[in-house]
Coordinates of C-alpha atoms in Angstrom, one line a residue:
M88 CA -22.6 -26.7 29.8
K89 CA -20.1 -25.4 27.3
K90 CA -20.4 -21.6 26.6
K91 CA -20.9 -20.6 23.0
F92 CA -18.3 -18.3 21.5
T93 CA -20.0 -15.1 20.6
S94 CA -18.9 -12.0 18.7
K95 CA -19.0 -10.0 22.0
V96 CA -16.6 -12.5 23.6
G97 CA -14.4 -12.3 20.4
L98 CA -14.2 -8.5 20.6
I99 CA -13.2 -8.6 24.3
M100 CA -10.6 -11.3 23.6
A101 CA -9.2 -9.4 20.6
I102 CA -8.9 -6.2 22.7
I103 CA -7.1 -8.0 25.5
F104 CA -4.9 -9.9 23.1
T105 CA -3.9 -6.7 21.3
L106 CA -3.1 -4.8 24.6
L107 CA -1.0 -7.7 25.8
C108 CA 0.9 -7.7 22.5
L109 CA 1.5 -3.9 22.8
I110 CA 2.7 -4.3 26.4
G111 CA 4.9 -7.2 25.3
S112 CA 6.4 -5.1 22.5
F113 CA 7.0 -2.2 24.9
T114 CA 8.6 -4.5 27.5
V115 CA 11.1 -5.8 24.9
M116 CA 11.7 -2.3 23.4
T117 CA 12.6 -0.9 26.8
N118 CA 14.8 -4.0 27.7
F119 CA 12.4 -4.9 30.5
Y120 CA 11.9 -1.3 31.5
S121 CA 15.6 -0.5 31.9
V122 CA 15.4 2.0 29.0
K123 CA 13.1 5.0 29.0
V124 CA 11.6 5.6 25.5
S125 CA 10.1 9.0 24.7
T126 CA 9.1 11.1 21.7
T127 CA 10.1 14.7 21.3
T128 CA 11.0 17.3 18.6
T129 CA 13.9 19.5 17.6
K130 CA 14.4 22.3 15.0
T131 CA 16.6 22.4 12.0
T132 CA 18.6 25.6 11.3
S133 CA 15.9 26.4 8.7
G134 CA 13.4 26.3 11.5
D135 CA 11.6 23.1 10.5
T136 CA 10.5 20.6 13.1
V137 CA 12.0 17.1 13.2
S138 CA 10.3 14.4 15.2
L139 CA 12.7 12.3 17.4
R140 CA 12.4 9.0 19.3
V141 CA 14.8 8.9 22.3
Y142 CA 16.0 5.7 24.0
K143 CA 17.7 6.6 27.3
P144 CA 19.1 3.8 29.4
K145 CA 18.3 4.5 33.0
A146 CA 22.0 4.0 33.9
A147 CA 22.8 7.1 31.8
T148 CA 23.0 10.1 34.1
E149 CA 24.7 13.4 34.4
A150 CA 27.2 11.8 36.7
E151 CA 27.6 8.7 34.5
K152 CA 27.4 10.0 30.9
A153 CA 26.8 7.4 28.2
P154 CA 27.9 7.2 24.6
A155 CA 25.2 8.0 22.1
I156 CA 24.2 7.2 18.5
V157 CA 21.9 8.9 16.0
L158 CA 20.3 6.4 13.6
A159 CA 18.8 7.7 10.3
H160 CA 16.2 5.7 8.4
G161 CA 16.0 5.2 4.6
L162 CA 13.8 6.9 2.0
S163 CA 10.1 6.4 2.4
T164 CA 10.4 4.8 5.8
T165 CA 10.3 6.2 9.3
K166 CA 12.1 6.1 12.7
E167 CA 9.9 3.2 13.8
C168 CA 11.2 1.0 11.1
Y169 CA 14.6 0.8 12.8
T170 CA 13.4 0.1 16.3
Q171 CA 15.4 -3.1 16.4
Y172 CA 18.6 -1.2 16.0
A173 CA 17.6 1.1 18.8
I174 CA 16.7 -1.9 21.0
E175 CA 20.0 -3.6 20.6
L176 CA 22.1 -0.5 21.0
S177 CA 20.2 1.0 24.0
R178 CA 20.2 -2.3 25.9
R179 CA 24.0 -2.2 25.6
G180 CA 24.0 1.2 27.3
Y181 CA 24.0 3.7 24.4
V182 CA 21.6 6.6 24.3
V183 CA 19.9 6.3 20.9
V184 CA 18.0 8.9 18.9
T185 CA 16.1 8.0 15.8
P186 CA 14.7 11.0 13.9
D187 CA 12.1 11.1 11.2
M188 CA 13.8 12.8 8.3
L189 CA 12.1 15.9 6.9
N190 CA 9.1 15.0 4.7
H191 CA 8.8 11.7 6.5
G192 CA 6.7 10.4 9.4
A193 CA 5.9 13.1 12.0
S194 CA 8.5 15.7 10.8
D195 CA 7.6 18.8 8.8
I196 CA 6.9 18.5 5.1
V197 CA 9.1 21.1 3.3
A198 CA 9.5 22.1 -0.4
A199 CA 11.9 20.1 -2.6
E200 CA 14.3 23.1 -2.8
T201 CA 14.6 23.1 1.0
F202 CA 14.9 19.3 1.3
F203 CA 17.4 18.8 -1.4
G204 CA 19.3 22.1 -1.7
D205 CA 19.2 24.1 1.6
P206 CA 22.2 23.3 3.9
R207 CA 20.1 24.8 6.7
A208 CA 17.9 21.7 6.4
D209 CA 20.7 19.9 8.3
G210 CA 21.0 16.8 6.2
Y211 CA 17.2 16.2 5.9
G212 CA 17.0 17.0 9.7
V213 CA 19.5 14.3 10.8
Y214 CA 22.3 16.7 11.9
A215 CA 19.7 18.6 14.0
A216 CA 19.2 15.3 15.8
V217 CA 23.0 15.1 16.4
R218 CA 23.0 18.6 17.9
Y219 CA 20.0 17.7 20.1
M220 CA 21.9 14.6 21.3
A221 CA 24.9 16.7 22.2
G222 CA 22.7 18.9 24.3
L223 CA 21.6 16.1 26.6
D224 CA 23.3 16.3 30.0
Y225 CA 23.6 12.5 30.2
V226 CA 25.4 12.1 26.9
D227 CA 29.2 11.8 26.6
T228 CA 29.8 14.3 23.8
D229 CA 33.2 12.8 23.1
R230 CA 31.5 9.5 22.1
I231 CA 28.7 10.4 19.6
G232 CA 28.2 8.1 16.7
I233 CA 25.9 8.4 13.7
A234 CA 24.5 5.6 11.4
G235 CA 22.2 5.6 8.4
H236 CA 20.6 3.1 6.0
S237 CA 20.2 3.8 2.3
M238 CA 19.2 7.5 2.0
G239 CA 19.8 7.7 5.7
G240 CA 23.4 7.0 4.8
N241 CA 23.3 10.1 2.5
A242 CA 21.9 12.0 5.4
T243 CA 24.8 10.7 7.5
N244 CA 27.4 11.8 5.0
L245 CA 25.7 15.3 4.8
S246 CA 25.9 15.4 8.6
V247 CA 29.6 14.6 8.6
E248 CA 30.1 17.4 6.0
L249 CA 28.2 19.8 8.3
D250 CA 30.1 18.6 11.3
N251 CA 33.4 19.3 9.5
M252 CA 32.3 22.9 9.0
S253 CA 31.3 23.2 12.7
E254 CA 33.5 25.0 15.2
N255 CA 32.9 22.2 17.6
P256 CA 32.6 18.9 15.7
L257 CA 30.4 16.4 17.5
I258 CA 30.6 13.1 15.5
D259 CA 33.2 10.6 16.5
S260 CA 32.1 7.4 14.7
V261 CA 30.2 6.7 11.5
F262 CA 28.4 3.5 10.3
L263 CA 26.8 3.2 6.8
L264 CA 24.2 0.5 6.1
S265 CA 23.8 -0.4 2.5
S266 CA 24.9 3.1 1.5
N267 CA 28.0 4.5 -0.2
P268 CA 30.6 6.4 1.8
T269 CA 31.9 9.7 0.4
F270 CA 35.0 8.7 -1.5
K271 CA 36.0 12.1 -3.1
D272 CA 36.0 15.7 -2.4
R273 CA 34.1 18.4 -4.4
D274 CA 37.0 18.5 -6.9
K275 CA 36.6 14.8 -7.6
N276 CA 39.9 13.9 -6.0
W277 CA 40.2 10.9 -3.7
A278 CA 39.8 12.2 -0.1
N279 CA 39.4 11.3 3.5
V280 CA 36.3 13.4 4.2
Y281 CA 35.8 11.5 7.5
G282 CA 39.1 12.7 9.0
D283 CA 40.0 10.9 12.2
R284 CA 36.6 9.5 12.7
S285 CA 36.2 5.7 12.7
V286 CA 33.9 4.6 9.8
G287 CA 32.3 1.2 9.2
L288 CA 30.3 0.0 6.2
F289 CA 27.7 -2.8 5.8
Y290 CA 27.9 -3.8 2.2
S291 CA 25.2 -5.8 0.5
D292 CA 26.3 -7.8 -2.6
Y293 CA 23.0 -7.5 -4.4
D294 CA 22.4 -3.9 -3.8
H295 CA 20.3 -2.3 -6.6
V296 CA 20.9 1.3 -5.4
Y297 CA 24.5 1.6 -4.1
F298 CA 28.0 0.1 -4.6
S299 CA 27.9 -0.3 -8.4
S300 CA 30.3 2.0 -10.5
V301 CA 31.5 2.7 -13.9
D302 CA 35.0 1.6 -15.2
E303 CA 37.4 3.6 -17.3
N304 CA 35.7 2.5 -20.5
G305 CA 32.2 3.5 -19.3
G306 CA 31.1 0.0 -18.6
M307 CA 29.0 -0.9 -15.6
V308 CA 30.8 -2.5 -12.6
P309 CA 28.2 -4.4 -10.6
A310 CA 27.9 -4.1 -6.8
Q311 CA 29.2 -7.7 -6.4
K312 CA 32.7 -6.4 -7.5
F313 CA 32.7 -3.5 -5.1
L314 CA 35.4 -4.9 -2.8
S315 CA 37.9 -5.2 -5.7
G316 CA 37.0 -1.7 -7.0
P317 CA 38.8 1.6 -6.4
E318 CA 36.2 3.1 -4.1
A319 CA 36.5 0.4 -1.5
K320 CA 40.3 0.4 -1.7
S321 CA 40.5 4.2 -1.2
F322 CA 38.0 4.0 1.6
V323 CA 40.0 1.5 3.7
M324 CA 43.2 3.5 3.0
F325 CA 41.7 6.7 4.5
G326 CA 41.2 8.5 1.2
K327 CA 44.5 7.6 -0.5
D328 CA 44.8 6.9 -4.2
P329 CA 43.5 3.3 -4.7
A330 CA 46.5 2.5 -6.9
E331 CA 48.5 2.3 -3.7
F332 CA 46.4 -0.5 -2.4
E333 CA 48.2 -3.8 -2.0
G334 CA 46.1 -6.8 -3.0
E335 CA 43.3 -7.6 -5.3
K336 CA 40.4 -6.7 -3.0
V337 CA 39.5 -5.3 0.3
L338 CA 39.1 -8.0 3.0
P339 CA 35.6 -8.0 4.5
G340 CA 35.6 -7.9 8.2
H341 CA 39.2 -6.8 8.4
T342 CA 40.0 -3.7 10.4
Y343 CA 42.2 -1.2 8.6
T344 CA 43.8 1.4 11.0
S345 CA 45.4 4.8 11.0
D346 CA 46.4 6.3 14.3
N347 CA 43.3 5.8 16.5
A348 CA 40.8 5.5 13.7
I349 CA 39.6 2.4 11.8
R350 CA 37.9 1.5 8.5
R351 CA 36.0 -1.7 8.3
I352 CA 33.6 -3.2 5.6
Y353 CA 31.2 -6.0 6.5
E354 CA 30.0 -8.0 3.5
A355 CA 26.6 -9.9 3.3
D356 CA 25.0 -11.8 0.5
V357 CA 21.8 -9.9 0.7
I358 CA 19.6 -7.3 -1.1
H359 CA 19.4 -3.6 -0.4
P360 CA 16.2 -3.6 1.9
Y361 CA 17.7 -6.2 4.1
A362 CA 19.6 -3.7 6.3
Q363 CA 16.3 -2.1 7.4
G364 CA 16.0 -4.8 10.0
G365 CA 18.1 -7.8 9.1
N366 CA 19.9 -9.5 12.1
E367 CA 23.2 -9.6 10.3
A368 CA 23.1 -5.9 9.6
I369 CA 22.1 -5.1 13.2
S370 CA 24.9 -7.3 14.5
A371 CA 27.5 -5.5 12.3
A372 CA 26.4 -2.1 13.5
V373 CA 26.4 -3.2 17.2
D374 CA 29.8 -4.8 16.9
F375 CA 31.3 -1.8 15.1
F376 CA 30.1 0.8 17.7
Q377 CA 31.1 -1.5 20.5
D378 CA 34.6 -1.4 19.1
T379 CA 34.7 2.4 18.5
L380 CA 32.5 3.9 21.2
E381 CA 33.0 1.3 24.0
A382 CA 29.5 0.0 25.0
P383 CA 28.8 0.4 28.8
H384 CA 27.3 -3.2 28.7
Y385 CA 29.2 -5.3 26.1
M386 CA 27.3 -8.1 24.3
I387 CA 28.2 -9.6 21.0
G388 CA 26.1 -8.2 18.2
S389 CA 24.5 -11.5 17.3
E390 CA 22.9 -11.6 20.8
Q391 CA 19.5 -10.0 19.9
I392 CA 16.0 -9.7 21.2
G393 CA 14.6 -7.5 18.5
D394 CA 12.9 -10.4 16.8
I395 CA 10.7 -10.9 19.9
Y396 CA 9.7 -7.2 19.6
Q397 CA 8.7 -7.8 15.9
I398 CA 6.6 -10.8 16.8
F399 CA 4.6 -8.9 19.4
S400 CA 4.3 -6.0 17.1
I401 CA 2.8 -7.9 14.1
L402 CA 0.5 -9.9 16.5
A403 CA -0.7 -6.6 17.7
L404 CA -1.5 -5.6 14.1
F405 CA -3.5 -8.8 13.6
G406 CA -5.2 -8.2 16.9
A407 CA -6.2 -4.7 15.7
L408 CA -7.7 -6.3 12.5
A409 CA -9.5 -8.8 14.6
I410 CA -11.0 -5.9 16.6
A411 CA -12.3 -4.5 13.4
V412 CA -13.9 -7.8 12.4
F413 CA -15.6 -8.3 15.7
T414 CA -16.7 -4.6 15.8
V415 CA -18.6 -5.2 12.6
A416 CA -19.9 -8.5 14.0
N417 CA -21.3 -6.8 17.1
L418 CA -22.7 -3.7 15.3
T419 CA -24.7 -5.8 12.8
K420 CA -26.4 -7.4 15.8
V421 CA -27.6 -3.9 17.0
K422 CA -31.2 -3.3 16.0
F423 CA -30.3 -0.1 14.1
F424 CA -27.9 -1.9 11.8
S425 CA -29.8 -5.2 11.7
E426 CA -30.8 -4.7 8.0
I427 CA -27.2 -5.0 6.9
A428 CA -26.5 -8.1 8.9
A429 CA -25.5 -11.3 7.0
P430 CA -28.0 -14.0 6.7
Q431 CA -27.4 -16.8 9.2
D432 CA -27.5 -19.5 6.6
R433 CA -25.0 -17.9 4.3
T434 CA -22.6 -20.4 2.7
L435 CA -20.5 -20.4 -0.4
R436 CA -22.6 -21.1 -3.5
P437 CA -22.1 -24.5 -5.1
A438 CA -19.3 -24.8 -7.7
P439 CA -20.5 -23.6 -11.1
D440 CA -21.2 -25.8 -14.0
K441 CA -18.7 -26.4 -16.8
T442 CA -19.5 -23.1 -18.5
G443 CA -19.3 -21.3 -15.2
K444 CA -15.9 -22.8 -14.4
I445 CA -14.6 -21.6 -17.8
W446 CA -15.7 -18.1 -16.9
F447 CA -14.4 -18.4 -13.4
W448 CA -10.9 -19.6 -14.3
G449 CA -10.7 -17.4 -17.4
L450 CA -11.5 -14.2 -15.6
T451 CA -9.5 -15.1 -12.5
I452 CA -6.4 -15.7 -14.6
L453 CA -7.2 -12.6 -16.7
N454 CA -7.3 -10.4 -13.6
C455 CA -4.0 -11.8 -12.4
V456 CA -2.4 -11.2 -15.8
F457 CA -3.8 -7.7 -15.9
A458 CA -1.9 -6.9 -12.6
F459 CA 1.4 -7.7 -14.4
V460 CA 0.4 -5.7 -17.5
S461 CA -0.9 -2.7 -15.6
I462 CA 2.2 -2.2 -13.3
S463 CA 4.5 -2.6 -16.3
V464 CA 2.6 0.1 -18.2
I465 CA 2.7 2.4 -15.2
F466 CA 6.4 2.2 -15.0
A467 CA 7.0 2.1 -18.7
K468 CA 5.1 5.4 -19.1
G469 CA 7.0 7.0 -16.3
F470 CA 4.0 7.1 -13.9
G471 CA 6.0 5.3 -11.3
Y472 CA 8.3 8.3 -10.7
F473 CA 6.1 11.4 -10.8
V474 CA 4.8 13.7 -8.2
I475 CA 2.5 16.7 -8.6
P476 CA 1.1 19.1 -5.9
Q477 CA -2.1 17.1 -5.9
L478 CA -0.4 13.7 -5.6
P479 CA 2.8 14.5 -3.6
Q480 CA 3.9 11.0 -2.6
Q481 CA 5.9 9.2 -5.3
V482 CA 5.7 5.7 -3.9
S483 CA 2.0 6.1 -3.0
N484 CA 1.4 7.2 -6.6
I485 CA 2.6 3.8 -7.9
F486 CA 0.3 1.8 -5.7
A487 CA -2.6 4.3 -6.1
L488 CA -2.5 4.1 -9.9
W489 CA -2.0 0.3 -9.8
A490 CA -5.0 0.0 -7.4
L491 CA -7.1 2.3 -9.7
A492 CA -6.3 0.3 -12.8
N493 CA -6.9 -3.1 -11.3
G494 CA -10.0 -1.9 -9.5
V495 CA -11.6 -0.7 -12.7
F496 CA -10.6 -3.9 -14.5
M497 CA -12.0 -6.1 -11.8
L498 CA -15.3 -4.2 -11.9
I499 CA -15.5 -4.8 -15.6
T500 CA -14.8 -8.5 -15.4
S501 CA -17.1 -8.9 -12.4
F502 CA -20.1 -7.4 -14.2
L503 CA -19.1 -9.1 -17.4
S504 CA -19.3 -12.4 -15.6
Y505 CA -22.6 -11.5 -14.0
F506 CA -24.4 -10.3 -17.2
I507 CA -23.1 -13.1 -19.4
Y508 CA -23.2 -16.0 -17.0
G509 CA -24.5 -15.3 -13.5
K510 CA -27.8 -13.6 -14.5
K511 CA -28.7 -16.6 -16.6
Q512 CA -28.2 -18.8 -13.5
G513 CA -30.9 -16.8 -11.6
Q514 CA -28.6 -14.5 -9.8
S515 CA -29.5 -10.8 -9.3
L516 CA -27.4 -7.8 -8.3
R517 CA -29.7 -7.3 -5.3
D518 CA -29.4 -10.8 -4.1
L519 CA -25.6 -10.5 -4.5
G520 CA -25.7 -7.4 -2.3
V521 CA -24.3 -5.2 -5.1
V522 CA -27.5 -3.2 -5.4
I523 CA -28.7 -1.8 -2.0
G524 CA -30.9 1.2 -1.0
I525 CA -29.4 4.5 0.1
K526 CA -30.4 3.8 3.7
K527 CA -28.5 0.5 3.8
L528 CA -25.6 2.2 2.1
L529 CA -25.4 5.0 4.6
K530 CA -25.6 2.4 7.5
S531 CA -22.9 0.3 5.8
I532 CA -20.6 3.4 5.6
L533 CA -21.2 4.2 9.3
V534 CA -20.4 0.6 10.3
A535 CA -17.3 0.6 8.2
V536 CA -16.1 3.9 9.5
I537 CA -16.5 2.7 13.1
A538 CA -14.5 -0.5 12.3
V539 CA -11.7 1.6 10.7
L540 CA -11.6 3.9 13.8
S541 CA -11.3 0.8 16.0
V542 CA -8.1 -0.2 14.2
L543 CA -6.8 3.4 14.2
A544 CA -7.4 3.6 17.9
V545 CA -4.9 0.8 18.4
V546 CA -2.5 2.4 15.9
Y547 CA -2.6 5.8 17.8
L548 CA -2.4 4.0 21.2
A549 CA 0.7 2.2 20.0
G550 CA 2.2 5.5 18.7
Y551 CA 1.4 7.9 21.5
V552 CA 1.5 5.6 24.5
F553 CA 4.0 2.8 23.5
H554 CA 6.1 4.9 21.1
M555 CA 5.9 2.2 18.3
D556 CA 4.1 1.3 15.1
L557 CA 2.6 -2.0 14.2
R558 CA 5.0 -3.8 11.9
V559 CA 7.2 -6.7 10.8
Y560 CA 10.3 -5.9 8.8
L561 CA 9.3 -3.7 5.8
W562 CA 5.5 -3.8 6.5
G563 CA 3.7 -1.8 9.1
I564 CA 1.2 0.9 9.9
R565 CA 1.9 4.0 12.1
D566 CA -0.1 7.0 13.2
I567 CA -0.4 10.1 11.0
P568 CA 0.0 13.5 12.6
A569 CA -3.1 15.7 12.4
D570 CA -1.5 18.2 9.9
H571 CA -0.6 15.3 7.6
L572 CA -4.0 13.6 7.6
Y573 CA -5.0 15.4 4.3
L574 CA -2.7 12.9 2.6
F575 CA -4.9 10.0 3.7
F576 CA -7.9 11.6 2.2
T577 CA -6.0 12.5 -1.0
Y578 CA -5.2 8.9 -1.8
L579 CA -8.4 7.3 -0.3
P580 CA -10.5 7.3 -3.5
F581 CA -7.9 5.1 -5.3
F582 CA -7.8 2.5 -2.6
L583 CA -11.5 2.6 -1.9
L584 CA -12.3 1.9 -5.6
F585 CA -9.8 -1.0 -5.5
A586 CA -11.0 -2.6 -2.3
I587 CA -14.7 -2.2 -3.1
S588 CA -14.0 -3.8 -6.5
V589 CA -12.2 -6.7 -5.0
S590 CA -14.9 -7.1 -2.4
I591 CA -17.6 -7.2 -5.1
A592 CA -15.6 -9.8 -7.0
I593 CA -14.7 -12.2 -4.2
N594 CA -17.8 -11.5 -1.9
S595 CA -20.5 -11.3 -4.6
T596 CA -19.6 -12.4 -8.1
Y597 CA -17.1 -15.2 -7.2
Y598 CA -18.6 -16.1 -3.8
S599 CA -18.8 -19.8 -4.7
K600 CA -16.9 -23.0 -4.3
I601 CA -14.4 -24.0 -6.9
G602 CA -14.9 -27.7 -6.2
K603 CA -15.6 -29.3 -2.9
E604 CA -13.1 -27.3 -0.8
P605 CA -13.9 -25.8 2.7
T606 CA -14.5 -22.1 3.0
W607 CA -11.1 -21.4 4.5
L608 CA -9.3 -23.0 1.6
N609 CA -11.5 -20.9 -0.8
D610 CA -10.4 -17.8 1.1
V611 CA -6.7 -18.8 0.8
F612 CA -7.1 -19.4 -2.9
F613 CA -8.2 -15.8 -3.6
A614 CA -5.5 -14.5 -1.2
F615 CA -2.9 -16.6 -3.2
M616 CA -4.1 -15.2 -6.5
N617 CA -3.6 -11.6 -5.2
F618 CA -0.1 -12.7 -3.9
I619 CA 1.2 -13.9 -7.2
P620 CA 1.8 -10.7 -9.1
A621 CA 3.9 -8.8 -6.6
F622 CA 5.8 -11.9 -5.5
A623 CA 6.6 -13.1 -9.0
I624 CA 7.7 -9.6 -10.2
T625 CA 10.0 -9.4 -7.1
V626 CA 11.5 -12.8 -7.4
I627 CA 12.0 -12.6 -11.2
G628 CA 13.6 -9.2 -10.9
Y629 CA 16.0 -10.1 -8.1
Y630 CA 16.9 -13.4 -9.7
L631 CA 17.9 -11.7 -13.0
F632 CA 19.7 -9.0 -11.0
K633 CA 21.7 -11.7 -9.0
K634 CA 22.6 -13.5 -12.2
T635 CA 23.8 -10.5 -14.2
G636 CA 24.7 -7.9 -11.5
V637 CA 22.7 -5.4 -13.6
Q638 CA 19.1 -4.3 -12.8
P639 CA 16.9 -6.0 -15.4
D640 CA 14.7 -3.8 -17.5
V641 CA 11.6 -5.9 -17.0
F642 CA 8.0 -5.1 -16.1
G643 CA 8.4 -1.6 -17.5
S644 CA 11.5 -0.4 -15.9
T645 CA 14.7 -1.3 -13.9
F646 CA 13.0 -0.4 -10.6
T647 CA 9.7 -2.2 -10.9
F648 CA 10.8 -5.3 -9.1
T649 CA 12.3 -3.4 -6.2
Y650 CA 9.1 -1.5 -5.4
M651 CA 6.9 -4.6 -5.6
I652 CA 8.5 -6.2 -2.5
N653 CA 6.4 -3.7 -0.5
A654 CA 3.1 -5.2 -1.8
I655 CA 3.9 -8.9 -1.4
P656 CA 2.0 -9.5 1.9
V657 CA -0.4 -6.6 1.8
F658 CA -2.9 -7.6 -0.9
P659 CA -3.4 -11.3 0.3
V660 CA -3.9 -10.1 3.9
A661 CA -6.4 -7.5 2.5
V662 CA -8.3 -10.3 0.7
L663 CA -8.5 -12.4 3.9
L664 CA -9.8 -9.4 5.8
L665 CA -12.4 -8.7 3.1
R666 CA -13.7 -12.3 3.5
R667 CA -13.7 -12.2 7.3
L668 CA -15.6 -9.0 7.4
Y669 CA -18.1 -10.2 4.8
K670 CA -19.1 -13.0 7.1
Y671 CA -21.1 -10.6 9.2
C672 CA -22.7 -8.2 6.6
N673 CA -25.0 -8.7 3.6
N674 CA -23.2 -6.5 1.1
P675 CA -19.7 -6.1 -0.2
Y676 CA -19.4 -2.4 0.7
V677 CA -18.7 -2.7 4.4
P678 CA -15.6 -4.9 3.8
G679 CA -14.5 -2.8 0.8
I680 CA -14.7 0.5 2.7
V681 CA -12.9 -0.9 5.8
V682 CA -10.0 -2.4 3.7
G683 CA -9.8 0.6 1.3
C684 CA -9.4 3.0 4.3
L685 CA -6.8 0.9 5.9
L686 CA -4.8 0.4 2.7
S687 CA -4.8 4.2 2.2
F688 CA -3.7 4.8 5.8
F689 CA -1.1 2.1 5.6
Q690 CA 0.3 3.5 2.4
V691 CA 0.6 7.2 3.1
A692 CA 1.6 7.1 6.8
S693 CA 5.3 6.4 6.2
V694 CA 6.5 7.3 2.7
F695 CA 8.4 10.3 1.3
T696 CA 6.2 13.4 0.6
C697 CA 7.4 16.1 -1.8
H698 CA 5.3 18.9 -3.2
T699 CA 7.2 19.6 -6.4
T700 CA 9.6 17.4 -8.4
M701 CA 10.8 14.0 -7.3
F702 CA 14.6 13.5 -7.6
M703 CA 14.4 10.1 -9.3

């Protein structure tokens, strides 16, 4: 007789699946256990702590010293976001160190004056990682490289500046990923600030942050024309006046030499965030360092296994979410929580009548339109760029305010729909699960908290045992150090309101068929509606940017579209999770609390934290 699939079996399978994915990720990350991965700390000259991830090939020993590379992440990301670079470099024999810059990840949070103005902060903590690297007895100190993406490129340039002032310079080779080199000295004269170091550059044609310039008439020169501009020409001529350059433009991929040093620019038809984990960017970095630091195990840069790591990692994240769903399913079967269990005969309500469909489509479209309007207002009024001591994360402030605005609006439209239409159809707020007693509410909160902890258990296991986060490309969730946890609670009310509001809408007010579609298609529809705003804003913004070379001032500011890329998959996945959780409980609060907590944790875990004034 065929055994029935139960929630207990589902939970066991989800746990096993997640563990296998974590092990798979770790196996790839360590190049099948030939690289030792560990997490440690070092101190800046100012005395602040910088968290480091160290990738040590087992072949690197005191007798057989290996070349080494420090890799700096970009603004509002963390060291885990660049694991693919570390995988590809370490499997070729390099020792790799990826630091969390100050005010990011597990490193110390310092005041803005320290972060931006104090040279003792060691280039946001990155040069402290270089010094740490040089102190390892298995590192060849004559072959130390440094690389950085975006703001990590700024940190790289600061590290070179500090290295120039050092009695014993450590950096031999430099690679910048979608970040400008330093072209001039402090007196604004063309200069070779990198000296006899070899320097490479991954240049993205459609970069909204770097590579654009201003001509002699004050006009904007877009990033697409960078290779024919004076900065690129001076760079490949080792700081000479660009007027001496022969030719119309710098040749991408060509190696320009002076004595034993080289300059090389790699060009790619991509956008700025691509270099965070794009294969072409990784390949360029690997090939460049293999040419300048001589990899112990040479492999062409395009030969990569990092994508396999990402697949295991994102599957582990979905496994963790499945654990949360089955945790709720099992808890609601326990006698103590039985009163919040979903009815066994629950199905989507039949499609509404003609009047109901008008309300349904009208309010659904209105909620979608409001998402466009609200984010535009947030940026137009400058709320996208502020930080205050109470709300110290600039990027989190954008999504927290957007969540707050859309949550309040969705509550209004949900109750408007109920009182004008639903109530006349015989619905009641108690039947919809919106009105519940205090006892049921407290039990719902307890179930939700346990479910959240089940996901965070996987996140912390991944971080502390497997030295990784759960992610794919730009999107992931990592552990938060204990002394940073207050940030989670600071932003929690915003995301709780949003998630509970969405849950009330899709799990109570609009929990009905649209026509004759199956339940899964109904779920996908609501996920798609939550996908549209961020996706459309991003596509429209980048399309206009590609056509003109100038950042379009649409949706409230010139930066709105670049921030929205972070939200594209998050909200539709949140909607699907809300629906899966609601399958096992009789009110919208359990799903809302679970998703609200996870959204808050996801958002604050990685981004830049500043207690005073943001630099943008």
